[in-house]
Short mmCIF file of C-alpha atoms in Angstrom, two decimals:
data_model
loop_
_atom_site.label_atom_id
_atom_site.label_comp_id
_atom_site.label_asym_id
_atom_site.label_seq_id
_atom_site.Cartn_x
_atom_site.Cartn_y
_atom_site.Cartn_z
CA UNK A 1 29.74 25.85 46.09
CA UNK A 2 31.88 28.73 44.78
CA UNK A 3 35.06 26.69 44.53
CA UNK A 4 33.33 23.91 42.57
CA UNK A 5 34.54 21.30 45.05
CA UNK A 6 32.26 18.24 45.45
CA UNK A 7 33.51 16.46 48.57
CA UNK A 8 30.62 14.00 48.92
CA UNK A 9 31.24 10.97 46.70
CA UNK A 10 29.13 7.90 46.01
CA UNK A 11 30.90 4.60 46.74
CA UNK A 12 28.76 2.78 44.11
CA UNK A 13 29.35 5.05 41.08
CA UNK A 14 31.16 8.22 39.96
CA UNK A 15 28.52 10.59 41.34
CA UNK A 16 29.74 13.44 43.59
CA UNK A 17 27.99 16.47 45.10
CA UNK A 18 28.37 19.47 47.41
CA UNK A 19 25.91 18.49 50.16
CA UNK A 20 25.46 15.41 52.33
CA UNK A 21 21.67 15.55 51.80
CA UNK A 22 22.16 15.30 48.05
CA UNK A 23 24.35 12.24 48.46
CA UNK A 24 21.79 10.64 50.77
CA UNK A 25 19.05 11.09 48.15
CA UNK A 26 21.33 9.77 45.41
CA UNK A 27 22.21 6.55 47.27
CA UNK A 28 18.53 5.61 47.15
CA UNK A 29 19.04 4.99 43.40
CA UNK A 30 21.29 2.07 44.40
CA UNK A 31 19.41 0.84 47.49
CA UNK A 32 15.93 1.21 45.97
CA UNK A 33 14.73 2.92 49.14
CA UNK A 34 11.56 5.02 48.69
CA UNK A 35 10.69 6.46 52.11
CA UNK A 36 8.03 8.96 50.95
CA UNK A 37 4.66 7.18 50.73
CA UNK A 38 1.43 8.44 49.14
CA UNK A 39 -1.58 8.42 51.48
CA UNK A 40 -3.97 7.93 48.53
CA UNK A 41 -2.39 4.91 46.81
CA UNK A 42 0.56 2.50 47.05
CA UNK A 43 2.97 4.84 45.28
CA UNK A 44 6.24 5.70 47.02
CA UNK A 45 9.05 8.09 46.04
CA UNK A 46 12.72 8.61 46.73
CA UNK A 47 12.29 12.34 47.47
CA UNK A 48 9.64 14.60 48.96
CA UNK A 49 9.60 16.64 45.73
CA UNK A 50 8.74 13.53 43.68
CA UNK A 51 5.95 12.68 46.13
CA UNK A 52 4.55 16.21 45.86
CA UNK A 53 4.42 15.94 42.07
CA UNK A 54 2.75 12.53 42.29
CA UNK A 55 0.05 13.83 44.65
CA UNK A 56 -1.05 16.27 41.94
CA UNK A 57 -2.32 13.24 39.97
CA UNK A 58 -4.87 12.77 42.78
CA UNK A 59 -5.71 16.44 43.35
CA UNK A 60 -5.82 17.30 39.64
CA UNK A 61 -3.64 20.33 40.31
CA UNK A 62 -1.80 21.56 37.20
CA UNK A 63 -0.12 24.81 38.19
CA UNK A 64 1.84 25.31 34.98
CA UNK A 65 -0.47 26.89 32.36
CA UNK A 66 0.32 27.76 28.73
CA UNK A 67 -0.47 31.33 27.62
CA UNK A 68 -0.71 30.20 23.96
CA UNK A 69 -3.31 27.43 24.35
CA UNK A 70 -5.30 25.67 27.07
CA UNK A 71 -2.53 23.21 27.95
CA UNK A 72 -1.55 22.82 31.61
CA UNK A 73 0.79 20.41 33.36
CA UNK A 74 1.83 19.01 36.70
CA UNK A 75 5.57 19.63 36.27
CA UNK A 76 7.69 22.52 35.05
CA UNK A 77 9.75 20.14 32.89
CA UNK A 78 6.66 18.93 30.99
CA UNK A 79 5.54 22.54 30.61
CA UNK A 80 8.95 23.55 29.25
CA UNK A 81 8.77 20.75 26.65
CA UNK A 82 5.26 21.82 25.65
CA UNK A 83 6.32 25.44 25.05
CA UNK A 84 8.77 24.22 22.41
CA UNK A 85 5.75 23.30 20.25
CA UNK A 86 4.93 27.01 20.07
CA UNK A 87 8.51 28.32 19.82
CA UNK A 88 9.73 25.60 17.45
CA UNK A 89 12.84 25.22 19.59
CA UNK A 90 14.66 21.90 19.13
CA UNK A 91 17.69 22.03 21.41
CA UNK A 92 18.60 18.34 21.23
CA UNK A 93 20.72 17.86 18.10
CA UNK A 94 22.02 14.67 16.51
CA UNK A 95 25.81 14.74 16.00
CA UNK A 96 25.52 12.23 13.13
CA UNK A 97 23.01 14.04 10.89
CA UNK A 98 20.91 17.21 10.66
CA UNK A 99 18.03 16.03 12.85
CA UNK A 100 17.12 17.93 16.00
CA UNK A 101 14.40 17.35 18.58
CA UNK A 102 12.40 19.14 21.25
CA UNK A 103 12.79 16.27 23.72
CA UNK A 104 15.92 14.43 24.85
CA UNK A 105 14.20 11.02 24.80
CA UNK A 106 13.29 11.52 21.13
CA UNK A 107 16.97 12.13 20.35
CA UNK A 108 17.87 8.98 22.29
CA UNK A 109 15.47 6.90 20.17
CA UNK A 110 16.73 8.57 16.96
CA UNK A 111 20.36 7.70 17.78
CA UNK A 112 19.42 4.02 17.53
CA UNK A 113 19.06 4.52 13.76
CA UNK A 114 22.79 5.27 13.61
CA UNK A 115 23.90 2.69 16.18
CA UNK A 116 21.59 -0.04 14.87
CA UNK A 117 20.48 -0.77 18.42
CA UNK A 118 17.12 -2.55 18.64
CA UNK A 119 16.54 -3.29 22.31
CA UNK A 120 12.87 -4.27 22.02
CA UNK A 121 12.59 -7.92 20.98
CA UNK A 122 9.55 -10.00 20.05
CA UNK A 123 9.07 -13.16 22.14
CA UNK A 124 7.19 -14.88 19.26
CA UNK A 125 9.69 -14.39 16.40
CA UNK A 126 13.10 -12.81 15.73
CA UNK A 127 11.70 -9.30 15.12
CA UNK A 128 13.32 -6.45 17.05
CA UNK A 129 12.80 -2.68 16.98
CA UNK A 130 14.30 0.54 18.24
CA UNK A 131 11.12 1.70 20.02
CA UNK A 132 8.60 0.05 22.31
CA UNK A 133 5.76 1.52 20.21
CA UNK A 134 6.95 -0.34 17.09
CA UNK A 135 7.24 -3.58 19.06
CA UNK A 136 3.71 -3.09 20.41
CA UNK A 137 2.40 -2.62 16.84
CA UNK A 138 4.35 -5.67 15.65
CA UNK A 139 2.85 -7.88 18.38
CA UNK A 140 -0.56 -7.29 16.79
CA UNK A 141 0.60 -9.35 13.79
CA UNK A 142 0.68 -12.31 16.19
CA UNK A 143 -2.47 -11.50 18.19
CA UNK A 144 -4.52 -10.26 15.21
CA UNK A 145 -5.63 -7.26 17.27
CA UNK A 146 -6.90 -4.30 15.21
CA UNK A 147 -7.92 -1.64 17.73
CA UNK A 148 -8.20 1.26 15.28
CA UNK A 149 -11.65 1.40 13.65
CA UNK A 150 -12.94 3.63 10.84
CA UNK A 151 -16.06 5.62 11.75
CA UNK A 152 -17.19 5.64 8.09
CA UNK A 153 -16.87 1.96 7.13
CA UNK A 154 -15.88 -1.44 8.53
CA UNK A 155 -12.14 -0.94 8.04
CA UNK A 156 -9.96 -1.81 11.06
CA UNK A 157 -6.19 -1.82 11.43
CA UNK A 158 -3.37 -2.38 13.88
CA UNK A 159 -1.70 1.05 13.57
CA UNK A 160 -3.06 4.55 14.10
CA UNK A 161 -1.01 5.80 11.14
CA UNK A 162 -2.71 3.31 8.82
CA UNK A 163 -6.12 4.55 9.98
CA UNK A 164 -5.08 8.14 9.25
CA UNK A 165 -4.10 7.19 5.69
CA UNK A 166 -7.32 5.16 5.24
CA UNK A 167 -9.51 8.11 6.30
CA UNK A 168 -8.23 10.03 3.26
CA UNK A 169 -10.26 7.61 1.11
CA UNK A 170 -13.39 9.12 2.65
CA UNK A 171 -12.17 12.73 2.84
CA UNK A 172 -10.46 12.70 -0.57
CA UNK A 173 -7.51 14.48 1.03
CA UNK A 174 -4.23 14.20 -0.89
CA UNK A 175 -1.79 16.29 1.14
CA UNK A 176 1.42 15.15 -0.55
CA UNK A 177 2.02 17.19 -3.71
CA UNK A 178 4.59 16.82 -6.49
CA UNK A 179 6.79 19.88 -7.12
CA UNK A 180 7.26 18.91 -10.78
CA UNK A 181 3.63 18.43 -11.87
CA UNK A 182 0.09 18.63 -10.46
CA UNK A 183 0.15 15.09 -9.05
CA UNK A 184 -0.93 14.68 -5.42
CA UNK A 185 -1.40 11.59 -3.27
CA UNK A 186 -2.39 10.28 0.13
CA UNK A 187 0.97 9.05 1.49
CA UNK A 188 4.62 10.21 1.41
CA UNK A 189 5.56 6.74 0.15
CA UNK A 190 3.33 7.15 -2.91
CA UNK A 191 4.88 10.57 -3.60
CA UNK A 192 8.39 9.12 -3.33
CA UNK A 193 7.51 6.46 -5.92
CA UNK A 194 5.91 9.09 -8.19
CA UNK A 195 9.01 11.34 -8.09
CA UNK A 196 10.96 8.52 -9.72
CA UNK A 197 8.85 9.02 -12.87
CA UNK A 198 10.54 12.44 -13.13
CA UNK A 199 14.06 11.36 -12.12
CA UNK A 200 13.98 8.11 -14.11
CA UNK A 201 15.29 6.24 -11.08
CA UNK A 202 14.40 2.54 -11.02
CA UNK A 203 16.14 1.15 -7.93
CA UNK A 204 14.28 -2.17 -7.76
CA UNK A 205 16.02 -4.67 -10.04
CA UNK A 206 14.98 -8.22 -10.94
CA UNK A 207 17.71 -10.81 -10.32
CA UNK A 208 16.24 -13.10 -13.01
CA UNK A 209 16.21 -10.66 -15.96
CA UNK A 210 17.03 -7.02 -16.78
CA UNK A 211 13.68 -5.66 -15.56
CA UNK A 212 13.79 -2.70 -13.16
CA UNK A 213 11.04 -0.53 -11.69
CA UNK A 214 10.20 2.34 -9.35
CA UNK A 215 8.65 0.41 -6.44
CA UNK A 216 9.09 -2.82 -4.49
CA UNK A 217 5.40 -3.69 -5.03
CA UNK A 218 5.84 -3.59 -8.83
CA UNK A 219 8.94 -5.77 -8.58
CA UNK A 220 7.00 -8.24 -6.43
CA UNK A 221 4.29 -8.46 -9.12
CA UNK A 222 6.94 -8.84 -11.85
CA UNK A 223 8.65 -11.71 -10.00
CA UNK A 224 5.46 -13.71 -10.44
CA UNK A 225 6.25 -13.89 -14.18
CA UNK A 226 9.22 -16.05 -13.19
CA UNK A 227 7.55 -18.04 -10.41
CA UNK A 228 4.05 -18.30 -12.01
CA UNK A 229 2.62 -17.43 -8.57
CA UNK A 230 -1.02 -16.31 -8.71
CA UNK A 231 -2.02 -15.42 -5.14
CA UNK A 232 -5.43 -13.92 -5.93
CA UNK A 233 -7.95 -16.76 -6.23
CA UNK A 234 -11.59 -16.49 -7.29
CA UNK A 235 -14.19 -18.13 -5.04
CA UNK A 236 -16.63 -18.46 -7.98
CA UNK A 237 -14.39 -20.36 -10.40
CA UNK A 238 -10.83 -21.70 -10.61
CA UNK A 239 -9.38 -18.47 -11.99
CA UNK A 240 -6.37 -16.99 -10.20
CA UNK A 241 -4.47 -13.77 -10.90
CA UNK A 242 -0.99 -12.38 -10.41
CA UNK A 243 -2.18 -8.87 -9.51
CA UNK A 244 -4.99 -7.43 -7.41
CA UNK A 245 -6.06 -5.14 -10.27
CA UNK A 246 -6.42 -8.09 -12.68
CA UNK A 247 -8.33 -10.00 -10.00
CA UNK A 248 -10.78 -7.10 -9.56
CA UNK A 249 -11.38 -7.06 -13.32
CA UNK A 250 -12.02 -10.81 -13.29
CA UNK A 251 -14.57 -10.55 -10.46
CA UNK A 252 -16.61 -8.22 -12.67
CA UNK A 253 -17.15 -11.13 -15.10
CA UNK A 254 -19.22 -12.72 -12.33
CA UNK A 255 -21.00 -9.58 -11.12
CA UNK A 256 -21.58 -8.20 -14.63
CA UNK A 257 -20.29 -4.78 -13.52
CA UNK A 258 -18.95 -2.65 -16.40
CA UNK A 259 -18.02 0.74 -14.98
CA UNK A 260 -15.97 1.94 -17.98
CA UNK A 261 -18.29 3.41 -20.62
CA UNK A 262 -17.64 4.68 -24.15
CA UNK A 263 -18.71 8.28 -24.88
CA UNK A 264 -19.18 7.49 -28.58
CA UNK A 265 -21.46 4.45 -28.34
CA UNK A 266 -23.11 2.24 -25.73
CA UNK A 267 -20.03 0.04 -25.27
CA UNK A 268 -18.99 -0.56 -21.66
CA UNK A 269 -16.26 -2.69 -20.15
CA UNK A 270 -15.08 -4.15 -16.88
CA UNK A 271 -11.53 -2.83 -17.46
CA UNK A 272 -10.19 0.62 -18.33
CA UNK A 273 -7.63 -0.97 -20.68
CA UNK A 274 -10.45 -2.58 -22.69
CA UNK A 275 -12.16 0.79 -23.07
CA UNK A 276 -8.90 2.36 -24.28
CA UNK A 277 -8.58 -0.35 -26.93
CA UNK A 278 -12.24 0.00 -27.89
CA UNK A 279 -11.83 3.74 -28.51
CA UNK A 280 -9.44 2.86 -31.34
CA UNK A 281 -12.39 1.29 -33.20
CA UNK A 282 -13.79 4.83 -33.40
CA UNK A 283 -10.51 6.59 -34.15
CA UNK A 284 -9.24 3.88 -36.51
CA UNK A 285 -5.86 4.10 -34.80
CA UNK A 286 -3.66 1.01 -35.24
CA UNK A 287 -0.30 2.07 -33.85
CA UNK A 288 1.38 -1.35 -33.87
CA UNK A 289 2.68 -2.28 -37.35
CA UNK A 290 4.26 -5.49 -38.66
CA UNK A 291 7.65 -5.02 -40.39
CA UNK A 292 7.10 -8.21 -42.43
CA UNK A 293 3.75 -7.35 -44.04
CA UNK A 294 1.03 -4.67 -44.09
CA UNK A 295 -0.62 -5.89 -40.90
CA UNK A 296 -1.29 -3.32 -38.18
CA UNK A 297 -3.28 -3.59 -34.97
CA UNK A 298 -4.48 -1.77 -31.90
CA UNK A 299 -2.36 -3.58 -29.26
CA UNK A 300 1.25 -4.69 -28.86
CA UNK A 301 0.09 -8.12 -27.67
CA UNK A 302 -1.84 -8.71 -30.91
CA UNK A 303 1.23 -7.72 -32.93
CA UNK A 304 3.36 -10.14 -30.89
CA UNK A 305 0.89 -12.96 -31.62
CA UNK A 306 0.74 -11.97 -35.31
CA UNK A 307 4.54 -12.14 -35.64
CA UNK A 308 4.29 -15.84 -34.83
CA UNK A 309 2.53 -16.36 -38.19
CA UNK A 310 5.85 -15.34 -39.76
CA UNK A 311 8.18 -17.13 -37.33
CA UNK A 312 6.04 -20.25 -36.88
CA UNK A 313 6.66 -20.06 -33.14
CA UNK A 314 4.19 -21.96 -30.97
CA UNK A 315 5.36 -21.42 -27.39
CA UNK A 316 2.24 -22.69 -25.62
CA UNK A 317 2.30 -26.45 -25.03
CA UNK A 318 -0.37 -28.73 -23.60
CA UNK A 319 0.86 -30.93 -20.74
CA UNK A 320 -1.81 -33.56 -21.53
CA UNK A 321 -1.04 -34.14 -25.22
CA UNK A 322 1.26 -32.93 -28.04
CA UNK A 323 -0.85 -29.87 -28.90
CA UNK A 324 1.04 -26.56 -29.30
CA UNK A 325 -0.22 -23.12 -30.29
CA UNK A 326 0.80 -19.51 -30.80
CA UNK A 327 -1.66 -17.98 -28.33
CA UNK A 328 -2.20 -18.59 -24.62
CA UNK A 329 -5.96 -18.19 -25.08
CA UNK A 330 -5.96 -21.04 -27.61
CA UNK A 331 -4.20 -23.27 -25.10
CA UNK A 332 -6.73 -22.41 -22.38
CA UNK A 333 -9.58 -23.32 -24.75
CA UNK A 334 -7.81 -26.51 -25.85
CA UNK A 335 -7.34 -27.66 -22.24
CA UNK A 336 -11.09 -27.62 -21.79
CA UNK A 337 -11.26 -30.56 -24.22
CA UNK A 338 -9.48 -32.53 -21.49
CA UNK A 339 -11.41 -31.16 -18.49
CA UNK A 340 -14.79 -30.34 -20.06
CA UNK A 341 -14.92 -27.30 -17.76
CA UNK A 342 -17.08 -24.33 -18.76
CA UNK A 343 -16.38 -21.65 -16.11
CA UNK A 344 -18.31 -18.73 -17.62
CA UNK A 345 -22.02 -18.62 -16.72
CA UNK A 346 -24.74 -16.33 -18.00
CA UNK A 347 -26.60 -14.52 -15.21
CA UNK A 348 -29.78 -14.36 -17.34
CA UNK A 349 -30.13 -17.94 -18.59
CA UNK A 350 -28.52 -21.40 -18.43
CA UNK A 351 -25.86 -20.66 -21.05
CA UNK A 352 -22.30 -21.68 -20.12
CA UNK A 353 -19.12 -21.43 -22.13
CA UNK A 354 -15.38 -21.93 -22.00
CA UNK A 355 -14.37 -18.44 -23.12
CA UNK A 356 -15.03 -15.02 -21.64
CA UNK A 357 -15.30 -13.56 -25.15
CA UNK A 358 -18.11 -15.97 -26.01
CA UNK A 359 -19.96 -14.98 -22.83
CA UNK A 360 -19.65 -11.31 -23.76
CA UNK A 361 -21.08 -12.01 -27.22
CA UNK A 362 -23.89 -14.07 -25.72
CA UNK A 363 -24.83 -11.33 -23.22
CA UNK A 364 -25.63 -9.01 -26.14
CA UNK A 365 -28.63 -11.26 -26.89
CA UNK A 366 -30.05 -10.18 -23.54
CA UNK A 367 -28.95 -6.54 -23.60
CA UNK A 368 -29.64 -5.95 -27.30
CA UNK A 369 -26.26 -4.21 -27.55
CA UNK A 370 -24.97 -3.80 -31.11
CA UNK A 371 -21.69 -1.91 -30.85
CA UNK A 372 -20.53 -2.51 -34.43
CA UNK A 373 -21.84 0.08 -36.90
CA UNK A 374 -21.56 0.25 -40.67
CA UNK A 375 -20.13 3.56 -41.93
CA UNK A 376 -22.02 3.17 -45.23
CA UNK A 377 -25.55 2.65 -43.88
CA UNK A 378 -27.52 2.33 -40.64
CA UNK A 379 -26.71 -1.36 -40.12
CA UNK A 380 -25.54 -2.35 -36.61
CA UNK A 381 -24.66 -5.74 -35.16
CA UNK A 382 -23.38 -7.54 -32.10
CA UNK A 383 -20.25 -9.14 -33.60
CA UNK A 384 -17.38 -7.79 -35.69
CA UNK A 385 -17.58 -10.83 -38.00
CA UNK A 386 -21.21 -9.93 -38.86
CA UNK A 387 -20.13 -6.40 -39.78
CA UNK A 388 -17.34 -7.74 -41.96
CA UNK A 389 -19.81 -9.95 -43.86
CA UNK A 390 -22.29 -7.06 -44.16
CA UNK A 391 -19.70 -4.72 -45.70
CA UNK A 392 -19.39 -7.11 -48.64
CA UNK A 393 -22.91 -6.04 -49.67
CA UNK A 394 -21.53 -2.55 -50.33
CA UNK A 395 -18.40 -3.66 -52.18
CA UNK A 396 -20.36 -6.07 -54.40
#
């Protein structure tokens, strides 16, 4: 033992040792022999020490106790690993990057990031992963299993991490904070996307045009402008949308919900963007100006449509006849002459119409809403055209 000589050598591998008893125990790795049997269950072990540790699972004995918390363990090795949580010690270091770990098996898993090794393979598809835990989560995409349940609502999910993020909806917790501004969010992924608003980085690039953006989800939505894909479909009518946010706004046309309310008048809307535009009727702001004439308007889309009066462009074409027009809304209305469809229904009476705008105007008959006010007298009305006609009484 002092000379360092190891005369006992394994004939199956490169293992060598100083004592014959050690070699005897080692050879059981190759033979599979487990002579030490548990009297409580069918477990067997290669060594008496391993059997002694196993028997503590029956007796409940945990002789290694932490002085910092109430943790206790069966083995000294598990106890040693636990103590690193208190000391912060991470002795297992990656030689490829700056990562270090408290446990050797965590380093082993981490090294697969560098090697690209993914030993855990799905038997249903060609998915593979570097940890068994990730494979187990993936398998739930095939089985549909969602074992993690929210205690506050009906939400269920396949991953514990997803449940943790979801719970922040109820708690309002936003632990990830921007160092550049007062923005905070629920997930590190959201923070990463937000930081690009400061750096100007737009790594997601469209291969059809020169569009670029800060997140893969935004690029996915943008790509629908090329494919015309509209995955969000309404169960009440034949409307479909490219984005979830637009779909939510559309659903409010059926429910009548208008959560966005004007502080200046009794106007309310089913979309925040509509409220923003409405506020310009109070401020008089018309930031979008035509460089061909004196026309100005409250939205860039209206200016774009207006410019077609100068160019004569009519990009919207009917596939049933030769009709063309400058506005998509005009084409939608025109197509109803072929189908006769009137998708917008009044929840108060039997009125139906082809346009959402007409339904909104009609609903004011029931609500009594008159959002248009004369600045010369106390006159109010439900439609902008009525106000325009009324103002002529003041001008003579």
